Short mmCIF file of C-alpha atoms in Angstrom, two decimals:
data_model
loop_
_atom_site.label_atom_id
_atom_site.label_comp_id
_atom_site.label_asym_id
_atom_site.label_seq_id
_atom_site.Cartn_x
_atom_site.Cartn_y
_atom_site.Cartn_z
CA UNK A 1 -12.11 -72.01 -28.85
CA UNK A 2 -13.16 -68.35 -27.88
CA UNK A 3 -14.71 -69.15 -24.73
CA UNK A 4 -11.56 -71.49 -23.77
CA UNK A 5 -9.36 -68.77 -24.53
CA UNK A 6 -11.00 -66.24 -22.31
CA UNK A 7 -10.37 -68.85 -19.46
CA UNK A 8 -7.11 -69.30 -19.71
CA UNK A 9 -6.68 -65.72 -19.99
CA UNK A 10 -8.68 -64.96 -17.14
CA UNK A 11 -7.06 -67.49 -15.45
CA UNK A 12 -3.13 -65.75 -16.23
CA UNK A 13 -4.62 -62.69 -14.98
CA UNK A 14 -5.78 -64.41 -11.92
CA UNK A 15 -2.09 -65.78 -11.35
CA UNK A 16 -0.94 -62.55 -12.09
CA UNK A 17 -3.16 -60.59 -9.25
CA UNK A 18 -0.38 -59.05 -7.35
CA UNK A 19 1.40 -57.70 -10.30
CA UNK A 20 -2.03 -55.75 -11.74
CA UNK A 21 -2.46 -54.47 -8.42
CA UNK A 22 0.52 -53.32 -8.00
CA UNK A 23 0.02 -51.21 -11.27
CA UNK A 24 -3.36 -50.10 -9.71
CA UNK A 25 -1.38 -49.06 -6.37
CA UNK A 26 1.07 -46.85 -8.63
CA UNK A 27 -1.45 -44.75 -10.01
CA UNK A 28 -1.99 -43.41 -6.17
CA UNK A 29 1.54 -41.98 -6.90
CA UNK A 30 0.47 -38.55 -7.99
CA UNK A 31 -1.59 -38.16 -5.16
CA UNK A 32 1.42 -38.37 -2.66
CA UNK A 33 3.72 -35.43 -4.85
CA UNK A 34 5.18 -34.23 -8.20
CA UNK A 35 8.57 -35.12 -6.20
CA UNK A 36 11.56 -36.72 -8.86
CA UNK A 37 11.27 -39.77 -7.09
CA UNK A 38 7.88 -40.10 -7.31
CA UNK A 39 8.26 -39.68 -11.21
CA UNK A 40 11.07 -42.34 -11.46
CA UNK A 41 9.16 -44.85 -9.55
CA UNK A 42 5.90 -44.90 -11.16
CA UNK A 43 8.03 -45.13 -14.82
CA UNK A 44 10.25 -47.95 -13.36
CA UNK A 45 7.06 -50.06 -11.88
CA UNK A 46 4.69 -49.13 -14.78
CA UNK A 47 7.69 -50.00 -17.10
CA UNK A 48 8.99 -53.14 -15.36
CA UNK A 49 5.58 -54.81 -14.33
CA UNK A 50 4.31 -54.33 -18.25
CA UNK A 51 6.66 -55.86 -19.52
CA UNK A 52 6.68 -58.57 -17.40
CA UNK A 53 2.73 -59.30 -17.32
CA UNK A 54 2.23 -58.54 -20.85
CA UNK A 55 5.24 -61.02 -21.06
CA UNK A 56 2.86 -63.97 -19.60
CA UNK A 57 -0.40 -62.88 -20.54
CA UNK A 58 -2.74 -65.47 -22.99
CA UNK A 59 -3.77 -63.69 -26.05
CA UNK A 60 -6.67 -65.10 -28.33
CA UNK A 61 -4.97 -64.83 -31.59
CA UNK A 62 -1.83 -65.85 -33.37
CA UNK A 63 0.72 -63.10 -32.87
CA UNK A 64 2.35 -61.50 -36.25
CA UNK A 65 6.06 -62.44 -36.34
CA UNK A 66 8.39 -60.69 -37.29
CA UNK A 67 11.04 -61.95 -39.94
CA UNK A 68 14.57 -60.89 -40.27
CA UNK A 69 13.84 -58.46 -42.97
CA UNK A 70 11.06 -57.09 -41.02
CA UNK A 71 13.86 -56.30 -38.04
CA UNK A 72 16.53 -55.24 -40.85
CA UNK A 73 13.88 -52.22 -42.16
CA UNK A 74 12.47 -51.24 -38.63
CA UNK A 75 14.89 -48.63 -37.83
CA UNK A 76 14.65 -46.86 -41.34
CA UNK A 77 10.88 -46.96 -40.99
CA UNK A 78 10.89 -45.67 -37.64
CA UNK A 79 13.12 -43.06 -38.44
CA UNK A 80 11.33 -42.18 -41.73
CA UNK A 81 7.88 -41.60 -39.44
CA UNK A 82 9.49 -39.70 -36.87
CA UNK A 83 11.47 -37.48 -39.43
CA UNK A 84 8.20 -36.99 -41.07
CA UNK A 85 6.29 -35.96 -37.78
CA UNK A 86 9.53 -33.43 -37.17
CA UNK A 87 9.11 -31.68 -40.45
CA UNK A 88 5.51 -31.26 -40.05
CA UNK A 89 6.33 -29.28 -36.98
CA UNK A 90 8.94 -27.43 -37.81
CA UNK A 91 6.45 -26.08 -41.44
CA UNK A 92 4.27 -25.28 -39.18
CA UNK A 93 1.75 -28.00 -39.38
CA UNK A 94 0.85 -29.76 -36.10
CA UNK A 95 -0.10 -33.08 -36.62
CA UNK A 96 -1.15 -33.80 -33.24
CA UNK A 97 -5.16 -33.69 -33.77
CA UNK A 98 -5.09 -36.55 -36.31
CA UNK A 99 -2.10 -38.31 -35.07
CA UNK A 100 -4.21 -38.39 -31.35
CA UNK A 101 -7.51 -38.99 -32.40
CA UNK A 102 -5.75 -42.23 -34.46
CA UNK A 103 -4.01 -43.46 -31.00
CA UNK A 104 -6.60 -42.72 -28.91
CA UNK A 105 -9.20 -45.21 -30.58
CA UNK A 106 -6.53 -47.51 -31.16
CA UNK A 107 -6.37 -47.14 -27.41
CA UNK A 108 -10.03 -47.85 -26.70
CA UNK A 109 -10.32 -51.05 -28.55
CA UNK A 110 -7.23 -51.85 -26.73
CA UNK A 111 -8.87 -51.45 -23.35
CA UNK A 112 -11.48 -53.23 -24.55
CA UNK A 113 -9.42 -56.49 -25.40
CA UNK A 114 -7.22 -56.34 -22.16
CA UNK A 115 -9.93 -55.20 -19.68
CA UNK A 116 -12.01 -58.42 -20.48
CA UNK A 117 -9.90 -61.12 -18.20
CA UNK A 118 -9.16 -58.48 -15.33
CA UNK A 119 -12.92 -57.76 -15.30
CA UNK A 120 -13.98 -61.24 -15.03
CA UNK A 121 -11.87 -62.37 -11.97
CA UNK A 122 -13.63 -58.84 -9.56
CA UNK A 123 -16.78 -59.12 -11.22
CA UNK A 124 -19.76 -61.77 -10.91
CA UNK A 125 -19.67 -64.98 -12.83
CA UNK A 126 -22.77 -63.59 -15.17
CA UNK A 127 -20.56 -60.95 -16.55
CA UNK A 128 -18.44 -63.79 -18.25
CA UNK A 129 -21.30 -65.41 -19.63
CA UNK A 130 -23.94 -62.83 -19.97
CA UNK A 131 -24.92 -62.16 -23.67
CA UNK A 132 -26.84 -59.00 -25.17
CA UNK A 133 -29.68 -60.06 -27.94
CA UNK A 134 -28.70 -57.66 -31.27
CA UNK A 135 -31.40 -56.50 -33.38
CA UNK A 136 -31.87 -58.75 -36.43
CA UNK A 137 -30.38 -56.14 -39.24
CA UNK A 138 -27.08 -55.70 -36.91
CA UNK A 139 -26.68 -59.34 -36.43
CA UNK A 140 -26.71 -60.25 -40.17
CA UNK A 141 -24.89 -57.44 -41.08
CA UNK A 142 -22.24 -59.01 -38.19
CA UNK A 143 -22.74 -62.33 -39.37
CA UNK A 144 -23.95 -62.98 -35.41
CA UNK A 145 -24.82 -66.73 -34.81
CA UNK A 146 -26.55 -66.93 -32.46
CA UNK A 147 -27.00 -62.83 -32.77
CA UNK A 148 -26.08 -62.16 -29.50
CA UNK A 149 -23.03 -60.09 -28.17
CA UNK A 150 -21.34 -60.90 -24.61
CA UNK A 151 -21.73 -58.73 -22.20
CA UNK A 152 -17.94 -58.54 -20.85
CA UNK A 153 -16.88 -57.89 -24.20
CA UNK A 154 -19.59 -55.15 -24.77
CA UNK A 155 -18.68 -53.10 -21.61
CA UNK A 156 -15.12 -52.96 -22.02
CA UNK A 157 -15.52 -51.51 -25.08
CA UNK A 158 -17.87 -48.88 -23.64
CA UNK A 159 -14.51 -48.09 -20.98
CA UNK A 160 -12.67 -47.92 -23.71
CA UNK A 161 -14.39 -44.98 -25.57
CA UNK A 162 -15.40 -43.60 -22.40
CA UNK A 163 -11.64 -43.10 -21.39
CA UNK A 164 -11.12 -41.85 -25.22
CA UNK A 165 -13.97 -39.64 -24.68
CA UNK A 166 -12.28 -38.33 -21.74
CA UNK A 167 -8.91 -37.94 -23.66
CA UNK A 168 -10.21 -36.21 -26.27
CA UNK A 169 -12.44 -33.91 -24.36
CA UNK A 170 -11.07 -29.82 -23.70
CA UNK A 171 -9.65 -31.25 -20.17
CA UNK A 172 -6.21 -30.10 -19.22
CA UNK A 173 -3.67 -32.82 -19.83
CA UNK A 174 -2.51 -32.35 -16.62
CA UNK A 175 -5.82 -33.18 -15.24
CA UNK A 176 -6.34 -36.25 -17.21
CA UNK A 177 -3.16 -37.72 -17.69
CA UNK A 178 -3.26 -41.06 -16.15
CA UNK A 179 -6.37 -41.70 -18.59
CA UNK A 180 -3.91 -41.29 -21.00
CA UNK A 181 -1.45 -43.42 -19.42
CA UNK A 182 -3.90 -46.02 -19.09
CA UNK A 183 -4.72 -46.31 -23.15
CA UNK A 184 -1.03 -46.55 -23.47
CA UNK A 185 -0.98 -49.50 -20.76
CA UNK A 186 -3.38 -50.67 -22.91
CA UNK A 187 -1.57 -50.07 -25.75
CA UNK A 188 1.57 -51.92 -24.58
CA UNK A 189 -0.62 -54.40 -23.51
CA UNK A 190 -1.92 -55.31 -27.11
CA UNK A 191 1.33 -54.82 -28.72
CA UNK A 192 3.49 -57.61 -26.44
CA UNK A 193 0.68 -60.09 -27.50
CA UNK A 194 0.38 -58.82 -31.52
CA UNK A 195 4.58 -59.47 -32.31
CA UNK A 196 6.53 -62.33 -32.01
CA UNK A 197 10.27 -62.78 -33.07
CA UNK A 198 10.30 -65.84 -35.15
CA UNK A 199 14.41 -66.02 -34.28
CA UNK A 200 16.79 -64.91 -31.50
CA UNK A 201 19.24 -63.52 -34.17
CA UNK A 202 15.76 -61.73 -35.51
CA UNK A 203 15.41 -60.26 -32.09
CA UNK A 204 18.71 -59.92 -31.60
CA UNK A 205 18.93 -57.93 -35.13
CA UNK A 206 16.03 -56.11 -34.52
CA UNK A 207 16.98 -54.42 -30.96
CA UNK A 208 20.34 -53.75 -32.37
CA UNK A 209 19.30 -51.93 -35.03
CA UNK A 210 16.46 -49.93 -32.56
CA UNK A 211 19.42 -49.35 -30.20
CA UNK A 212 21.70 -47.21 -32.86
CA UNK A 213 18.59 -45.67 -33.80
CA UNK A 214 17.55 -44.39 -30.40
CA UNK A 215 21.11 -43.20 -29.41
CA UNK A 216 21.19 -40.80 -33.07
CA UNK A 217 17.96 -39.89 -32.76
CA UNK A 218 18.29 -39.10 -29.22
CA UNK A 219 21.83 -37.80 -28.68
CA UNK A 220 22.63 -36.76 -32.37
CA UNK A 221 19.46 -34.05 -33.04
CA UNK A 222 16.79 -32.50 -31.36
CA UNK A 223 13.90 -34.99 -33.63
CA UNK A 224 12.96 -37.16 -30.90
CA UNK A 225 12.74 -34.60 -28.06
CA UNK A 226 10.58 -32.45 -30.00
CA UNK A 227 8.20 -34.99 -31.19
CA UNK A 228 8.25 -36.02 -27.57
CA UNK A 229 6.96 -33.10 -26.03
CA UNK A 230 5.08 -31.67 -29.29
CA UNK A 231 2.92 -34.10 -30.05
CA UNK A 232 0.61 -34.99 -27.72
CA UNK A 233 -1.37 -38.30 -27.44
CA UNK A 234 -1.50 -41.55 -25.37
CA UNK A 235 1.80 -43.33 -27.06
CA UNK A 236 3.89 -42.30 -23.94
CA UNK A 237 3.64 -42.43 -20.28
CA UNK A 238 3.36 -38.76 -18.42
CA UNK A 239 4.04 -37.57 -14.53
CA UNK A 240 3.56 -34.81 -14.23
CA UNK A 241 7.09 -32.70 -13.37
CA UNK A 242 8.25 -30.72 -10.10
CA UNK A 243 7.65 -27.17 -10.39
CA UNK A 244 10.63 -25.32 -10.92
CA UNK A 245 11.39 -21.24 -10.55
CA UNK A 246 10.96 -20.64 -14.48
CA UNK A 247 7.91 -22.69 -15.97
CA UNK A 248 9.09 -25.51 -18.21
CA UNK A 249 7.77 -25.59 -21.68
CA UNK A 250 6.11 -29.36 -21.13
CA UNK A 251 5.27 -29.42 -17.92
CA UNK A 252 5.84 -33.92 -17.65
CA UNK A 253 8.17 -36.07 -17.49
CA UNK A 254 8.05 -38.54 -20.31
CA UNK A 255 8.94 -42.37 -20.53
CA UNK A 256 8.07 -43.45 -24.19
CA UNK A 257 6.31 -46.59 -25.22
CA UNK A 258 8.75 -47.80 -27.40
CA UNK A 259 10.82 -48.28 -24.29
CA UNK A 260 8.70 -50.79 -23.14
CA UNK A 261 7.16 -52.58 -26.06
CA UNK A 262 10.79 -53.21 -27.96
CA UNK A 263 12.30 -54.73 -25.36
CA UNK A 264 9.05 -56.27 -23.87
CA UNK A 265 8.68 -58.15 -27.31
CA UNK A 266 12.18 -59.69 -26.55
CA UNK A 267 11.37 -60.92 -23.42
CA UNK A 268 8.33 -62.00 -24.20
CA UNK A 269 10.19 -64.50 -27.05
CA UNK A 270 12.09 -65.37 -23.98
CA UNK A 271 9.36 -67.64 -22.42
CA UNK A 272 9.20 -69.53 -25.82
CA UNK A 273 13.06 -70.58 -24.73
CA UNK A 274 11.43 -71.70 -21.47
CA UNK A 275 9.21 -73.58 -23.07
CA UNK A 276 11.31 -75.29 -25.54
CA UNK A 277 14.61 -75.29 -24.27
CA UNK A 278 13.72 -76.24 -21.31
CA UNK A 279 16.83 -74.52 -19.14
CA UNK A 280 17.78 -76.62 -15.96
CA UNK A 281 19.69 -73.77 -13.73
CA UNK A 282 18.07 -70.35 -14.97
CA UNK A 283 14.94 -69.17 -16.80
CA UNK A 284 15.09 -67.45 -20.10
CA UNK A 285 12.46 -65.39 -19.50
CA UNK A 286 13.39 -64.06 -15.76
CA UNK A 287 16.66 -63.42 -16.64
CA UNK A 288 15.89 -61.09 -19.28
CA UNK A 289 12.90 -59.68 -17.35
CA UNK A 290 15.31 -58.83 -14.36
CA UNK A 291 17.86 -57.35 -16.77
CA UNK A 292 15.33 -54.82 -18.29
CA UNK A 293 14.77 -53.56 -14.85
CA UNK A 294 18.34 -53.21 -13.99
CA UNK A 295 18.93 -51.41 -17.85
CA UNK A 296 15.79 -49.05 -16.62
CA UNK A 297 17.50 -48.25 -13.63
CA UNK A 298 20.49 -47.08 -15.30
CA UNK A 299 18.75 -45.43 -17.44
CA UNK A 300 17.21 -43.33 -14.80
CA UNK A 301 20.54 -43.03 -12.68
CA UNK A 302 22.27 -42.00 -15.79
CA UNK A 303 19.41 -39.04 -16.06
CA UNK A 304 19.25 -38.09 -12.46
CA UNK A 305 23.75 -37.81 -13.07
CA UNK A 306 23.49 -35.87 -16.46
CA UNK A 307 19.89 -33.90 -15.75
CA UNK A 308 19.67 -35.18 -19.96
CA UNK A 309 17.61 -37.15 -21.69
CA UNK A 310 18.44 -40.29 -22.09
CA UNK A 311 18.16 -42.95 -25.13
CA UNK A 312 16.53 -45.55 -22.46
CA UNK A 313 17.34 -48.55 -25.62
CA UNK A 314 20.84 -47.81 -24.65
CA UNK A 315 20.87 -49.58 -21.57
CA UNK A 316 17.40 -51.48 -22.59
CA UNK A 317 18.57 -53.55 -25.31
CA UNK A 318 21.84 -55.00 -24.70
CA UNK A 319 21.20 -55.86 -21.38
CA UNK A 320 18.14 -58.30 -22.80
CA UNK A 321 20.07 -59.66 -25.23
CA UNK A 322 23.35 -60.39 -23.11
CA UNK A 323 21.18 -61.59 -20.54
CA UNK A 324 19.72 -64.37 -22.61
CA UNK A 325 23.17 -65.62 -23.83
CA UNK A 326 24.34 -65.27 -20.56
CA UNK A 327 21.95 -67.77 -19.68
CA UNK A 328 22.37 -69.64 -22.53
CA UNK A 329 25.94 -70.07 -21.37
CA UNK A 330 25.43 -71.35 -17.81
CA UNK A 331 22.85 -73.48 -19.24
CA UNK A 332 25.15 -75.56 -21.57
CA UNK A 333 22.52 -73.98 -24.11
CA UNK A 334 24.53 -71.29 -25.69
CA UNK A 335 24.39 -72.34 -29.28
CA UNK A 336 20.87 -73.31 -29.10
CA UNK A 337 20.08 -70.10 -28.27
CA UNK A 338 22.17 -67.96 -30.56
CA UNK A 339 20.19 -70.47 -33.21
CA UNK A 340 16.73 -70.72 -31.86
CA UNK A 341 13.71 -70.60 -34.58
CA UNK A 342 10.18 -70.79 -33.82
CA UNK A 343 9.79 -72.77 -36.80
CA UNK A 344 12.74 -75.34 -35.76
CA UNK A 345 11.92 -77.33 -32.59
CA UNK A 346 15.91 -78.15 -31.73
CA UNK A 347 14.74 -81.69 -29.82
CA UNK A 348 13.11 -82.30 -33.46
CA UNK A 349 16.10 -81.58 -35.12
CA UNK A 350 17.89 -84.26 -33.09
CA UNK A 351 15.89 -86.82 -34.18
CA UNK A 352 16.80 -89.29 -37.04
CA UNK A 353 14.83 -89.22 -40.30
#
């Protein structure tokens, strides 16, 4: 079941080609200027293409769904860690060392799980099937039959602590910042394939609830800016910022992960409506990928307008949500929607007992 999964994985990623390279393209970006627009394209086409390849992509495992309780709670315990982080900083006690070194191996085995498919469709056929022989101790304490290790699996998770190596080492951020960018990738990556909503009134619940959260936290204190730009490690995406007459105390602009993995988890759940519901005039799942790039890019107009930070679930959230029953109406599907359940096929529900 392993080795089937890898194919079909490899084989997304293989569909997928001109998205991934298209990410590969946009870390050339920096190389061309520190300009605005620079900034707000590489956010909008990391942002956008994540979502929408970590949207398709074939994971190995069962994904952890989230119930309705689950979506209730999220904003209180998301508010709870970043009031916690705040504090911290403002007794004096920077929690950025731990907090990093925590993210950035999270990161590694991250790039060692999504670095496997993208790997096997540039590289020879022997790095899919290659396998390393494990000394005898190792293997049983693994419980390796036979006690070998593939070899695809084994390098990626040497990139992986290389690029945490890298992270972690005395480097200027600014000089190594797209290593961090990529364990968040990676990050986001992992994440969009971990959660599932088991409902759309669960995902529905749960980006409301993230979306009055952002705007408080945001627009109502100074807790989410600070832990923004205080604490440093790979759970945001950097650019590094235009220079200015008067330095600027973080010298990046900032486009948080959050932003991409909340609503990325709703449009992921939007294939499942594909799949299911089977829509005749629109797809579930491009809609509501085409409306988180048009809520990104009035995000970023709204920024470039007010020269403020912006609560990017805002514009994020309710345009993937109204996009889906927006779909759902010119689909004749609208009440299916508002009532779909992973764990109630509708066509089964239609049929007598």
């Amino acid at each position: 079941k392993l080795a089937e999964g890898e194919v079909l994985r490899q084989d997304r990623v293989k569909e997928d080609a001109l998205p991934y390279l298209f990410l590969l393209a946009l870390q050339g970006l920096p190389l061309l200027g520190t300009d605005r627009i620079y900034s707000v394209l590489y956010f909008f086409g990391v942002a956008v293409t994540t979502v929408y390849v970590g949207g398709r992509q074939v994971t190995l495992d069962e994904p952890d769904t989230v119930s309705e309780k689950n979506a209730l709670y999220a904003p209180v315990g998301a508010s709870i860690s970043i009031g916690i982080l705040y504090l911290l900083l403002k007794v004096g006690i920077d929690p950025t060392g731990l907090y990093a070194i925590g993210a950035t191996l999270f990161g590694a085995f991250a790039i060692s799980d999504v670095a496997v498919p993208i790997l096997r469709n540039v590289l020879p056929e022997s790095f899919a099937k290659g396998e390393v022989e494990v000394p005898e101790p190792i293997a049983k304490a693994l419980k390796l039959e036979p006690p070998t290790l593939p070899v695809d699996g084994l390098s990626t998770l040497a990139m992986g602590f290389f690029c945490a190596a890298i992270y972690l080492s005395p480097v200027a951020l600014a000089q190594k910042f797209l290593v961090s960018n990529l364990l968040a990738w990676a990050l986001a990556m992992v994440s969009l394939g971990a959660i599932s909503l088991g409902s759309f009134q669960t995902g529905a619940l749960l980006l409301g609830g993230l979306f009055f959260y952002d705007i408080f936290w945001v627009f109502g204190t100074d807790v989410m800016m600070t832990v923004a730009t205080k604490v440093e490690a790979p759970i945001k995406f950097l650019y590094t910022a235009p220079p200015t007459p008067e330095p600027k105390s973080y010298p990046f602009s900032v486009l948080g992960l959050g932003d991409v993995v909340i609503p990325g988890i709703f449009v992921r759940f939007m294939s499942e409506l594909d799949d299911i519901l089977k829509p005749q005039n629109f797809s579930y799942f491009s809609a509501a990928a085409l409306a988180y790039a048009v809520g990104l890019t009035v995000c970023f107009g709204v920024n470039e307008i007010t020269h403020a930070g912006q609560p990017a679930l805002l514009y994020l959230d309710p345009a993937c949500v109204g996009s889906a029953l927006a779909c759902g109406a010119a689909n004749g599907q609208l009440e299916e929607v508002w009532n779909f359940s992973k764990e109630e096929d509708p066509q089964e529900e239609d049929q007598p007992q």
